[in-house]
């Protein structure tokens, strides 16, 4: 049981709870225990319950995966009701229970958040993103992957208020079109990582604006963006010297003629050069590797 671990830390004289809570127990002992065990400790005594509540109120990072996706709504709200110092909040794949009603109070009282993960939280609404934009001016990283409720108006609010953003994941946010993406990158020129994967509404206009507005860009995911063509990839190569990886798988209008420029610079691509693809296919057909130098 987790309290046996706590009791093993008890000094030979006195009680563990006699140690300074805010100076010793919270920052140097409790922080090393899994959240699930800390919650169990609350059942040991009223004193332990008070100690854990103090810890939760001073917690900088909360990750729901440490508890499990089936955390009850009331339990989640109770865990963070006194916390005003969160810096990282990870609630990915909590679509079964997380709604605006649970999230908005926590966002509203935590103005120091710089990283938020909401991947797959399908029951939220555009009001959640507006709340984030108004309450989190220091936001650096935001994942909204598979949040189809994200629309152009809420994204504009984010762009207007969170200009320090460095990484945004908009995978499968299918309401978004070129215009919304253009507005985002015009306001958030510090972006280093951006995913627009699985969005058939994104095309060359957005990619060219990304290239011209985000000179610090290092990672761009355009997987499945069927409207993206060679011209915008060439603009990307011209304007983004720091680009390290580009994903264009299933972008059927993007050919090697534009990718070769990036490939020659050592940019990591998820599409193999034509010759290598042909050789792999040949190997599958004939059952052995052809004696050809793949580096040609």
XYZ file of N, CA, C and O in Angstrom, residues 13 35 53 62 66 70 90 103 130 132 135 141 152 160 168 198 223 228 237 245 259 264 279 285:
96
model
N 12.354 9.553 15.275
C 11.625 10.247 16.321
C 10.628 11.192 15.651
O 10.930 11.855 14.691
N 0.348 9.754 -8.937
C -0.863 10.439 -8.521
C -1.905 9.473 -7.967
O -2.606 9.775 -6.998
N -4.436 17.393 -0.231
C -5.142 18.540 -0.796
C -4.190 19.715 -1.001
O -4.288 20.447 -1.995
N -0.712 18.324 -14.416
C -1.754 17.315 -14.212
C -1.937 16.536 -15.496
O -2.164 17.116 -16.564
N -2.492 9.388 -15.713
C -1.955 8.794 -14.489
C -3.055 8.188 -13.623
O -2.788 7.383 -12.731
N -11.300 6.863 -17.191
C -12.660 6.767 -16.654
C -12.835 7.512 -15.333
O -13.709 7.186 -14.538
N -2.897 17.900 -19.166
C -3.048 16.873 -20.202
C -4.323 16.086 -19.946
O -4.440 15.384 -18.938
N -14.247 21.652 -17.549
C -12.971 22.251 -17.953
C -12.905 23.755 -17.719
O -11.876 24.262 -17.253
N -12.117 29.357 -26.655
C -12.197 30.785 -26.342
C -11.730 31.035 -24.913
O -10.977 31.981 -24.639
N -9.640 29.225 -23.172
C -8.185 29.040 -23.154
C -7.483 30.294 -23.661
O -6.509 30.777 -23.075
N -7.693 33.107 -21.006
C -7.105 32.862 -19.681
C -5.629 32.496 -19.708
O -4.967 32.553 -18.673
N 2.217 25.451 -26.057
C 1.896 24.220 -26.779
C 0.427 23.857 -26.562
O -0.053 23.860 -25.431
N -13.452 28.378 -37.020
C -12.598 29.508 -37.393
C -12.673 30.639 -36.374
O -11.663 31.294 -36.085
N -5.475 35.711 -31.578
C -5.444 37.090 -31.081
C -4.822 37.212 -29.701
O -4.216 38.237 -29.375
N 1.215 23.769 -32.287
C -0.235 23.609 -32.339
C -0.560 22.371 -33.170
O -0.056 22.219 -34.280
N -4.970 15.393 -42.020
C -6.328 14.870 -42.188
C -7.345 16.017 -42.297
O -8.372 16.038 -41.625
N -0.208 15.516 -43.652
C -0.702 14.199 -44.049
C -2.173 14.260 -44.469
O -3.023 14.747 -43.725
N -3.097 20.251 -51.222
C -1.740 20.800 -51.238
C -1.008 20.302 -52.480
O -1.032 19.115 -52.786
N 10.054 25.469 -48.927
C 11.499 25.257 -48.987
C 12.251 26.584 -49.031
O 13.333 26.723 -48.455
N 11.377 18.522 -40.466
C 10.565 17.388 -40.895
C 9.286 17.883 -41.561
O 8.704 18.890 -41.153
N 9.727 18.000 -53.548
C 10.295 17.422 -52.329
C 11.809 17.291 -52.395
O 12.489 17.333 -51.364
N 17.322 17.311 -50.307
C 18.752 17.622 -50.468
C 19.303 18.398 -49.280
O 20.509 18.402 -49.043
N 12.249 0.167 -55.923
C 13.094 -0.961 -55.555
C 12.464 -1.790 -54.434
O 12.579 -3.016 -54.417
N 8.090 -8.190 -54.909
C 7.608 -9.043 -55.993
C 8.514 -10.250 -56.217
O 8.059 -11.396 -56.285
